[in-house]
Coordinates of C-alpha atoms and ligand atoms in Angstrom, one line a residue:
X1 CA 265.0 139.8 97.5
X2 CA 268.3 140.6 98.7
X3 CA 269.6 136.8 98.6
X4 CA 268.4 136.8 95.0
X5 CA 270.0 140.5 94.5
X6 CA 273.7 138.7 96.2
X7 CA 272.6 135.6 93.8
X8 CA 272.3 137.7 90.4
X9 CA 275.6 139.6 91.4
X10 CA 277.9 136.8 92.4
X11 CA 276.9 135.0 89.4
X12 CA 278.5 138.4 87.7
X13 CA 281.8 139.0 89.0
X14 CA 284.8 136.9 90.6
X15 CA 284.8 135.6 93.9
X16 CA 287.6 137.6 95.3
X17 CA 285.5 140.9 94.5
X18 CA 282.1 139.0 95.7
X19 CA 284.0 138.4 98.8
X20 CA 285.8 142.0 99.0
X21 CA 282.8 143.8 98.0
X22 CA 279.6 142.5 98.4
X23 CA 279.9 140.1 101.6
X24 CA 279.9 142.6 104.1
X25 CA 277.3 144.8 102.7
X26 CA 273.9 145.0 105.3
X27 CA 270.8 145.4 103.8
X28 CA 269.3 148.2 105.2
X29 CA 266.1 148.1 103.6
X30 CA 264.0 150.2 101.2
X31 CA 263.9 153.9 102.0
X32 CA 262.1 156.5 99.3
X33 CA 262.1 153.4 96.7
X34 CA 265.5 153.0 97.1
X35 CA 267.4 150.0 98.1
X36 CA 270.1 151.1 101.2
X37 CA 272.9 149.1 101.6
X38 CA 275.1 149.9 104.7
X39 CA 278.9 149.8 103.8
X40 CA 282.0 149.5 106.5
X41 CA 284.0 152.8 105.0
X42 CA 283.8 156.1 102.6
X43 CA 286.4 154.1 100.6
X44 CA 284.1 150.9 99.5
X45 CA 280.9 153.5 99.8
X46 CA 282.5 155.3 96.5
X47 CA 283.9 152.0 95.2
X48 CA 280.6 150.4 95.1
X49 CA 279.1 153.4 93.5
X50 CA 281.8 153.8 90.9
X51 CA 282.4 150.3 89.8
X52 CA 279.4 148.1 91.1
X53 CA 276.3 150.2 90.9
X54 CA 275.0 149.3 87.2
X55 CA 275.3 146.2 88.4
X56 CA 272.9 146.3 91.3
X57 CA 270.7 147.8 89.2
X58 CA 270.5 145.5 86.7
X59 CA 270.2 142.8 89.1
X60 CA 267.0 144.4 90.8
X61 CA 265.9 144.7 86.9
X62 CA 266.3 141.4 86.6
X63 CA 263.9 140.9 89.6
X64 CA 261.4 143.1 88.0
X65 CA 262.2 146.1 89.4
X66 CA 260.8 148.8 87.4
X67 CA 263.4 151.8 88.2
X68 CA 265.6 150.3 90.2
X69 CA 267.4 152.9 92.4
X70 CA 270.6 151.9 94.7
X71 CA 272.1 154.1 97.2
X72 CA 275.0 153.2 99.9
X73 CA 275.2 154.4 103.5
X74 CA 278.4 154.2 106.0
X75 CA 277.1 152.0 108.7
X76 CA 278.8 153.9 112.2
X77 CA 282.4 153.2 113.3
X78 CA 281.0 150.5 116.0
X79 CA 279.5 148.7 113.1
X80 CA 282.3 149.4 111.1
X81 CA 284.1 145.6 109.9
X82 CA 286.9 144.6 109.9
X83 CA 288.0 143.1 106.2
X84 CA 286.5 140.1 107.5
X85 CA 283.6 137.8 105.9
X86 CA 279.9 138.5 106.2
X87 CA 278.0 138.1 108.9
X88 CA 275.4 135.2 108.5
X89 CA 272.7 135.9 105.5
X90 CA 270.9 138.8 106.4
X91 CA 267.3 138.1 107.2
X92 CA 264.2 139.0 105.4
X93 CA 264.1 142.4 104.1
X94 CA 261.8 145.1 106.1
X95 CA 258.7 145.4 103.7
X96 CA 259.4 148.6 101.3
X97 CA 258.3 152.1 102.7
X98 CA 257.7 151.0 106.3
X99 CA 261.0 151.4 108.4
X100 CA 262.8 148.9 109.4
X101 CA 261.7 147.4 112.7
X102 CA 263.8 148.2 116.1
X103 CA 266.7 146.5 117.4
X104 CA 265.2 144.8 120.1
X105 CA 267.1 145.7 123.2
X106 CA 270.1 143.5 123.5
X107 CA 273.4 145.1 124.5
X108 CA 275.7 142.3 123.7
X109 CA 274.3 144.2 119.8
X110 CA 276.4 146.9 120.1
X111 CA 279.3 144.7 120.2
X112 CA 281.1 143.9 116.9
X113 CA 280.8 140.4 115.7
X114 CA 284.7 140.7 114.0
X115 CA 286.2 142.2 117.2
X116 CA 286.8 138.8 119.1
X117 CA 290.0 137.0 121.1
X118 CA 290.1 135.0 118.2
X119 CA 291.1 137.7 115.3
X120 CA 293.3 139.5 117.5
X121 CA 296.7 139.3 116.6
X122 CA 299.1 139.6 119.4
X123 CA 302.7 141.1 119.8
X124 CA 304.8 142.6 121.4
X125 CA 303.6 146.2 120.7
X126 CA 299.7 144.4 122.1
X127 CA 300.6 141.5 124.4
X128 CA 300.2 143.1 127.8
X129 CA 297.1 144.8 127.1
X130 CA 295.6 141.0 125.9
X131 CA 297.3 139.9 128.5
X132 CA 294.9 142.3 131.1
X133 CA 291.9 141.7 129.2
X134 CA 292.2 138.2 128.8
X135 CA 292.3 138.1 133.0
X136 CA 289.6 140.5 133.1
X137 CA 287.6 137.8 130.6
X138 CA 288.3 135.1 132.7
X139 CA 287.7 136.7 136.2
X140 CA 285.5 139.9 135.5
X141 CA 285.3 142.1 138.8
X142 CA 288.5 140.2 140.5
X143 CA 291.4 140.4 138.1
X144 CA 291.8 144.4 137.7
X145 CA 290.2 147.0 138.6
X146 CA 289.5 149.0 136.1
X147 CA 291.1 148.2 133.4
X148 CA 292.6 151.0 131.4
X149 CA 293.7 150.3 128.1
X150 CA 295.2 153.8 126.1
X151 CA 297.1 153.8 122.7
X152 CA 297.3 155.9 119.7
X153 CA 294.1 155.9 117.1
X154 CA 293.2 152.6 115.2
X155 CA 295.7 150.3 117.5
X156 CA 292.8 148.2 118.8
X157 CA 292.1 149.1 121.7
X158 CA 288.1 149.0 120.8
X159 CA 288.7 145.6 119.5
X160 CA 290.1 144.9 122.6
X161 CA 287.5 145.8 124.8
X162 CA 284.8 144.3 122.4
X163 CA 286.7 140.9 122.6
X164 CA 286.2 140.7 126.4
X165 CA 282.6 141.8 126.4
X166 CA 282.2 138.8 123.5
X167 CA 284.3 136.2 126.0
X168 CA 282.2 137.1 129.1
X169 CA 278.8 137.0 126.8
X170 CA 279.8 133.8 125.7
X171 CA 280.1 132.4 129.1
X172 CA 277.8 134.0 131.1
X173 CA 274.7 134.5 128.9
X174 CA 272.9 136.4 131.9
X175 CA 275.3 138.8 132.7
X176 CA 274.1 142.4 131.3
X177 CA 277.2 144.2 129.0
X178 CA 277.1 147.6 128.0
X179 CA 279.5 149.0 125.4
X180 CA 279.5 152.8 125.2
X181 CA 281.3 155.3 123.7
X182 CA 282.2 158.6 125.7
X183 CA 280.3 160.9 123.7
X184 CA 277.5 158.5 123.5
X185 CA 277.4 158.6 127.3
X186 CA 277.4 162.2 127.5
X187 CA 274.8 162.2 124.8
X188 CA 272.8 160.1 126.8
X189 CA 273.1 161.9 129.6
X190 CA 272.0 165.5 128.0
X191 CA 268.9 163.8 126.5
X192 CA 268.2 162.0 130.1
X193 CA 268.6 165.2 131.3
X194 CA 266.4 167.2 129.2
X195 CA 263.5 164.3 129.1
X196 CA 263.5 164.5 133.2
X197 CA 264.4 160.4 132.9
X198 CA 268.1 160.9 134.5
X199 CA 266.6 157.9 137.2
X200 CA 266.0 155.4 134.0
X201 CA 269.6 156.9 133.0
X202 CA 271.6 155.5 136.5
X203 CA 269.7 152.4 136.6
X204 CA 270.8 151.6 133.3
X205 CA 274.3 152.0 133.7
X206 CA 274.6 150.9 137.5
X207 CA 272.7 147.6 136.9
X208 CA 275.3 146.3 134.1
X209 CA 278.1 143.5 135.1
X210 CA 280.8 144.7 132.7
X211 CA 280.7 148.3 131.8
X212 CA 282.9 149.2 128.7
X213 CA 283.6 153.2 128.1
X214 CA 285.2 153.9 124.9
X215 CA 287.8 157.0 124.2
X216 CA 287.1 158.0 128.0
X217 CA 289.5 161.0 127.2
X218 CA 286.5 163.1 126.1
X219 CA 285.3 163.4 129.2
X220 CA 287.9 165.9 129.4
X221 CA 286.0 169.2 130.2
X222 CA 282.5 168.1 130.9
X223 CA 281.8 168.3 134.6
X224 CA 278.5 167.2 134.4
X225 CA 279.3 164.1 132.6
X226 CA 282.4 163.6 134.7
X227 CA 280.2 163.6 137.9
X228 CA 277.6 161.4 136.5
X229 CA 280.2 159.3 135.8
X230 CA 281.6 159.3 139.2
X231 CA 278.3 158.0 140.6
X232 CA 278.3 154.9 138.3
X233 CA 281.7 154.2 138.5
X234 CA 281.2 153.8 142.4
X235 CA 278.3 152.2 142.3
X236 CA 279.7 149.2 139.8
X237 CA 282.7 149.0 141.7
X238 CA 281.5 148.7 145.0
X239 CA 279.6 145.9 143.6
X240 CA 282.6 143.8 142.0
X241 CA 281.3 144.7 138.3
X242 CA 283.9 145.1 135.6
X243 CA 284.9 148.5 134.6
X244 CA 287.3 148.3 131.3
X245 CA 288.2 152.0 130.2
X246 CA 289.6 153.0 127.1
X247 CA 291.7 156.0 125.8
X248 CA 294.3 157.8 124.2
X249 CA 296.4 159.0 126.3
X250 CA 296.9 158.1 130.4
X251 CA 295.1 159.2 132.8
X252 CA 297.1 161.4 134.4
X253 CA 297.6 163.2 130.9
X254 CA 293.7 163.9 130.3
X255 CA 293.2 167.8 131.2
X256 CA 290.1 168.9 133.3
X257 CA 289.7 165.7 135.0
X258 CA 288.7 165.6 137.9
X259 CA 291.2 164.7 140.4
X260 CA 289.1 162.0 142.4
X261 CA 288.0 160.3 138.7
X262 CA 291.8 160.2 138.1
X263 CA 293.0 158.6 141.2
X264 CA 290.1 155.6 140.5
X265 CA 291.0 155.2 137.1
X266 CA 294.5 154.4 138.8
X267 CA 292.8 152.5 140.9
X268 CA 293.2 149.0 138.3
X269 CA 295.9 148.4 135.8
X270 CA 297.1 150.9 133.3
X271 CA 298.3 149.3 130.3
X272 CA 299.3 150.8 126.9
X273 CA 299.4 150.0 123.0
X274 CA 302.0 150.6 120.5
X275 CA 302.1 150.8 117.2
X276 CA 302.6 147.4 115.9
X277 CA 306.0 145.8 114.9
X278 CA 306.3 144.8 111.0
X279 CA 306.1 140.9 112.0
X280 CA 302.8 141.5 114.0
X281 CA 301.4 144.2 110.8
X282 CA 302.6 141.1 108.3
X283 CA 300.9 138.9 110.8
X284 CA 297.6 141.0 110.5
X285 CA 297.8 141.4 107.0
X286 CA 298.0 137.9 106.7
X287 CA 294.9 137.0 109.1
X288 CA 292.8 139.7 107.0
X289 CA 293.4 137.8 103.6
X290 CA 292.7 134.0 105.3
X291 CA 289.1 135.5 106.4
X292 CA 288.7 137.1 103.1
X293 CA 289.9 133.8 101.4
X294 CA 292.3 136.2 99.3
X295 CA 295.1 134.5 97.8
X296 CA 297.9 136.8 98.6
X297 CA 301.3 136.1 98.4
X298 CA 303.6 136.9 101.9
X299 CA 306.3 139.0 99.7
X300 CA 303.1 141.6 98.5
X301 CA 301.8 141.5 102.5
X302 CA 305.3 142.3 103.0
X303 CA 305.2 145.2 101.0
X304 CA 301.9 146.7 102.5
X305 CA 303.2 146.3 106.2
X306 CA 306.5 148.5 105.1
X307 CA 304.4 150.8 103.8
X308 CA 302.0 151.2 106.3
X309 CA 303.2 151.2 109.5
X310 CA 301.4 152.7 112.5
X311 CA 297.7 152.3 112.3
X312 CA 296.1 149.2 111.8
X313 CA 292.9 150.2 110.0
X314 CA 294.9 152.0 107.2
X315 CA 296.8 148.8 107.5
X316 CA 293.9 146.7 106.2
X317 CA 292.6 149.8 104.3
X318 CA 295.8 149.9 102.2
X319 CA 295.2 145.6 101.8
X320 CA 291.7 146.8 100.4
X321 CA 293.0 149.2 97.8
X322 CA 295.6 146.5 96.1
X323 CA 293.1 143.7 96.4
X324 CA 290.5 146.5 94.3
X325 CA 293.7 147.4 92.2
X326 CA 294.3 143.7 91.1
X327 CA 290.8 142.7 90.4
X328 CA 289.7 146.1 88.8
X329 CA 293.0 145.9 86.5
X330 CA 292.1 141.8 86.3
X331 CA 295.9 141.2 87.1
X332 CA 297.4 138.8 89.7
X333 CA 298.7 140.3 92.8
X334 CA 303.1 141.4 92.9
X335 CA 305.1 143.3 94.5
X336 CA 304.9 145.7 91.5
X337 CA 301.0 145.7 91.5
X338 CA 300.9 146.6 95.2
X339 CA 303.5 149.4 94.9
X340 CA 301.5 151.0 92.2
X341 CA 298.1 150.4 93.9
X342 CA 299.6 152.0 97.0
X343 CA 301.5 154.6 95.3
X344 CA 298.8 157.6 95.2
X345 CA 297.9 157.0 99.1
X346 CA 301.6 156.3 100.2
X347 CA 303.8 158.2 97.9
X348 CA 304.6 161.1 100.2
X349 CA 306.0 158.3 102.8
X350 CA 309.6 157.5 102.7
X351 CA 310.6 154.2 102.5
X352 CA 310.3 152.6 105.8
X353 CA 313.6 151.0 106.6
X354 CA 313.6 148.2 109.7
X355 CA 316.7 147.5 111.6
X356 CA 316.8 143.8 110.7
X357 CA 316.9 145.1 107.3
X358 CA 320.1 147.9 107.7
X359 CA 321.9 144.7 109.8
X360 CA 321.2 142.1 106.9
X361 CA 322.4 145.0 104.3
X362 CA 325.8 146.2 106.4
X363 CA 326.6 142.1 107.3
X364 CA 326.1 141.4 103.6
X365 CA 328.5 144.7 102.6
X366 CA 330.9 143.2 105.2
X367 CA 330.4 139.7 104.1
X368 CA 329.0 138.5 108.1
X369 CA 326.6 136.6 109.5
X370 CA 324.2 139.3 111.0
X371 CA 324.2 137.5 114.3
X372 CA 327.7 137.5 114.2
X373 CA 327.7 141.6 114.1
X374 CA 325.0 141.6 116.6
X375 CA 327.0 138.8 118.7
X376 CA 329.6 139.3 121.4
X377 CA 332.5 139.5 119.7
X378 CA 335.4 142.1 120.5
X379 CA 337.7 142.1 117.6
X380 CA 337.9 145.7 115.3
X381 CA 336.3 143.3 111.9
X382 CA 333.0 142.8 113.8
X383 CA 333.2 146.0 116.3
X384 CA 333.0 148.7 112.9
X385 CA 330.3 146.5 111.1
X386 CA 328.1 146.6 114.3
X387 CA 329.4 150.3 114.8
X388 CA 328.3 151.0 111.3
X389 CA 325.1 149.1 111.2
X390 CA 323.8 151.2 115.1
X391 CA 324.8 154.2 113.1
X392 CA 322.2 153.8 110.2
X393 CA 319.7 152.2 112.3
X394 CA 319.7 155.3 114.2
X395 CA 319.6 157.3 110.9
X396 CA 317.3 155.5 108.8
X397 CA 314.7 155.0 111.6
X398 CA 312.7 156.3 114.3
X399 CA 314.0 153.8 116.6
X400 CA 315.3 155.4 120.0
X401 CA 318.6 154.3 121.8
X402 CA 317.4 152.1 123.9
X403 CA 315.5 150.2 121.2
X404 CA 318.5 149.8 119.3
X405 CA 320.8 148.7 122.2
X406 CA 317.8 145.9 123.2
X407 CA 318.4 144.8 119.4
X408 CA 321.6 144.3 120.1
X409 CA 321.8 142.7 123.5
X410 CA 323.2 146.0 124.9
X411 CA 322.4 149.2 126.9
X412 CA 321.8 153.0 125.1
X413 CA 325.0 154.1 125.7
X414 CA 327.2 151.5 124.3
X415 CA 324.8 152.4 121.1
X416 CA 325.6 156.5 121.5
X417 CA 329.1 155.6 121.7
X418 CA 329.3 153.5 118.6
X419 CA 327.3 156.7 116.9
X420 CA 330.2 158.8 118.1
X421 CA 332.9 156.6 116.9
X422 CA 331.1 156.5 113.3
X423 CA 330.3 160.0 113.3
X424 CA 333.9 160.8 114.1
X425 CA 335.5 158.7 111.4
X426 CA 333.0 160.4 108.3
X427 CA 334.9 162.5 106.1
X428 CA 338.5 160.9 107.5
X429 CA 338.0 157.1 106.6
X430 CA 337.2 157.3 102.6
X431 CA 336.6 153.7 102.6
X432 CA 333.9 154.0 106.0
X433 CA 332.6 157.3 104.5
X434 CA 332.0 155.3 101.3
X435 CA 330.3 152.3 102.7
X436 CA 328.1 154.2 105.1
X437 CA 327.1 156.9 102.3
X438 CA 326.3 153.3 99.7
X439 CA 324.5 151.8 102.6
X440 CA 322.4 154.8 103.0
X441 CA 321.2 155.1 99.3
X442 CA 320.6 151.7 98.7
X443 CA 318.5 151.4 101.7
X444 CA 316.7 154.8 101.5
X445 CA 316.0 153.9 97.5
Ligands
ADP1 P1 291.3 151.9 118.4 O1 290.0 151.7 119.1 O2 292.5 151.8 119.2 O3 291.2 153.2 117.6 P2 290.3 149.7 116.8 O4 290.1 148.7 117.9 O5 289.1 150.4 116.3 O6 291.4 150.8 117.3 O7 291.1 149.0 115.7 C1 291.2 149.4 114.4 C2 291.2 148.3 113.4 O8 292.3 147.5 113.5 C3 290.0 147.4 113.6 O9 289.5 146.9 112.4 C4 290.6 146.2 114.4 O10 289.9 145.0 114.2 C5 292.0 146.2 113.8 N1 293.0 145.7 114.8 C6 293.6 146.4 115.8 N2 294.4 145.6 116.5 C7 294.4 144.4 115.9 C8 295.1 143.2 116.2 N3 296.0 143.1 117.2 N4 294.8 142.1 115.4 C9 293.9 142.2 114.4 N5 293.3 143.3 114.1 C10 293.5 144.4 114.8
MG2 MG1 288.4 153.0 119.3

């Protein structure tokens, strides 16, 4: 019935709300006469409800359902999809009041279908990390040792990870992956524990070829876990199987860790995520609307990535709210559309200003070329634009010196001086004070 439900509904609505809406739903079968329907997020759980429930309803009427009842459940963060097309058609639905029946026991399941090589974008905030995981994907066991990706929240580092247990599953079909989240692990480990099954426990773990721990930080504090964990680690490595770790922070930053789980997590390559760079958000932005076949225009992507810019799944969250905002106000997508969709969520941010942006503005004021202000030149007509342009960049974002000297092919203190020079001249040079304090306000809106 579900195909016919998807049928009845597409039939109803346009094809950019199918896609955003109902595509990614999973069928979760009948439970106390009502039909369950897994969604990725809170956000589309209460945006189904609010605008698309009637309308499920109506189609089960239309199927002869007597009192049709729909309800929506968050499907759990590994689950959780990216704003990506549905999986293939879900298959026959469970028969009503008899659960659904069990998963059967195949880890390369707990991997996310969306979290491959292929959709991750990379830059220069990502690329040594792909770089790592990549090697580990082609030479599990022989590249590094582990591998220990850490980064802020929602940077991809689970993506990451799921993308090399996809690349090895894909070429070595008989090669045993387990994906597990730290709390899962210790989770498992209390119940082993408790159930006297602690041997089942190890043998799981220590007989896998790649071993994937998730957000191994919260291991911080649990010595049990911690030495359990020891024990596997050993046992993989000693037999050449992948270990890829991820986490927040580096290792030598997560408290109560035991000093010889430390020193092996050193053992590999320690690599790091930033925060993506506007290109690479734009570039994400963009990827998420092909898959979604949304026809967005670059200057409204544009727009989200400035306003949005340091985690990737409010990224694509904030690309979810204009794409509801356009097709629940049935307008085309604009700049002005996307500001206003964005406004209740984002309008406690300030205005994110880039560098390229504050040269482009101070070489326009100063009628340059901006590579001619970020050239080599000597002479005082291009030394106070670049002056003045270092200055703002430094005040109108969070960039540090040494960022801003790499922008402009030179060290931090050549930038701290130019900061001096400007800083000195406010207040005594009316015509500098002017142009810096115009600069400002047009930037800062
Ligand atoms: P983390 O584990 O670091 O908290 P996730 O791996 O869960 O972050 O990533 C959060 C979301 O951002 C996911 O939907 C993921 O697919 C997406 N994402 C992260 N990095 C990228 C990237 N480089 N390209 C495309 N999507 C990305
Ligand atoms: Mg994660």
């Amino acid at each position: 019935i579900w195909a016919d439900v998807l049928g009845y509904v597409r039939k109803n609505i346009s094809e950019v709300e199918y896609h955003t809406w109902f595509a990614p739903l999973k069928n979760l079968g009948v439970q106390d006469g009502s039909l369950v329907l897994g969604v990725r997020n809170s956000f589309a759980q209460e945006w189904l409800r609010k605008q698309y429930q009637g309308l499920l309803e109506d189609a089960l009427r239309s199927l002869g359902a007597q009192h049709p009842q729909v309800s929506f459940q968050v499907l759990p963060a590994a689950q959780d999809a990216l704003l990506l097309p549905s999986d293939p058609p879900p298959g026959p639905p469970p028969t009503p009041g008899r659960p659904a029946a069990p998963v059967p026991v195949d880890n390369r399941k707990t991997l996310n279908p969306k979290y491959t090589f292929e959709n991750f974008v990379v830059g220069p905030n990502n690329n040594l990390a792909h770089a790592a995981a990549l090697a580990v994907a082609e030479s599990p066991g022989k590249a590094y040792n582990p591998l220990f990706v850490y980064g802020d929240v929602g940077l991809g580092k689970t993506h990451l990870m799921h993308a090399v247990g996809h690349y090895i599953a894909e070429r070595f079909p008989d090669k045993r992956i387990e994906y597990v989240s730290t709390e899962t692990f210790t989770n498992e480990l209390i119940n082993a524990i408790r159930e006297d099954k602690t041997t089942q426990f190890r043998n799981r773990y220590r007989s896998v070829d790649l071993l994937l721990v998730d957000d191994i930080q919260f291991l911080a504090g649990k010595e049990r876990t911690q030495e359990e964990f020891f024990h596997t680690f050993n046992a993989l490595y000693e037999n050449h199987k992948q270990i890829i770790l991820s986490s927040d922070r580096p290792p030598k930053d997560i408290q109560t860790l035991e000093g010889r789980l430390r020193s092996r997590f050193e053992w590999g390559l320690i690599t790091d995520i930033q925060s993506p760079e506007y290109e690479t958000r734009v570039a994400i932005l963009k990827m998420n609307a092909e898959h979604n076949r949304i026809d967005i225009p670059q200057e409204v992507l544009e727009l989200i990535a400035r306003q949005v810019t340091t985690n990737i799944r409010e990224l694509e969250g904030a690309l979810m709210r204009v794409v509801a905002f356009s097709s629940l106000n049935n307008v085309p997508f604009s700049r002005a559309v996307a500001a206003k969709a964005l406004s209740n969520v984002f309008a406690p941010q300030e205005v994110k200003v880039e560098m390229m942006d504050v040269l482009r503005q101070v070489a326009s004021h100063f009628n340059m070329p901006p590579d001619v202000i970020r050239g080599s030149g000597r002479v005082r007509e291009v030394v106070i634009p670049r002056q003045v342009a270092q200055y703002l960049i430094r005040d109108l974002t969070d960039h540090s010196l040494p960022e801003i000297g790499q922008f402009f092919g030179r060290d931090h203190s050549t930038v701290m001086h130019a900061i001096n020079k400007v800083t000195e001249q406010l207040g005594k040079d009316t015509e500098l004070t002017a142009a810096v304090e115009m600069l400002r306000r047009k930037m800062k809106g």
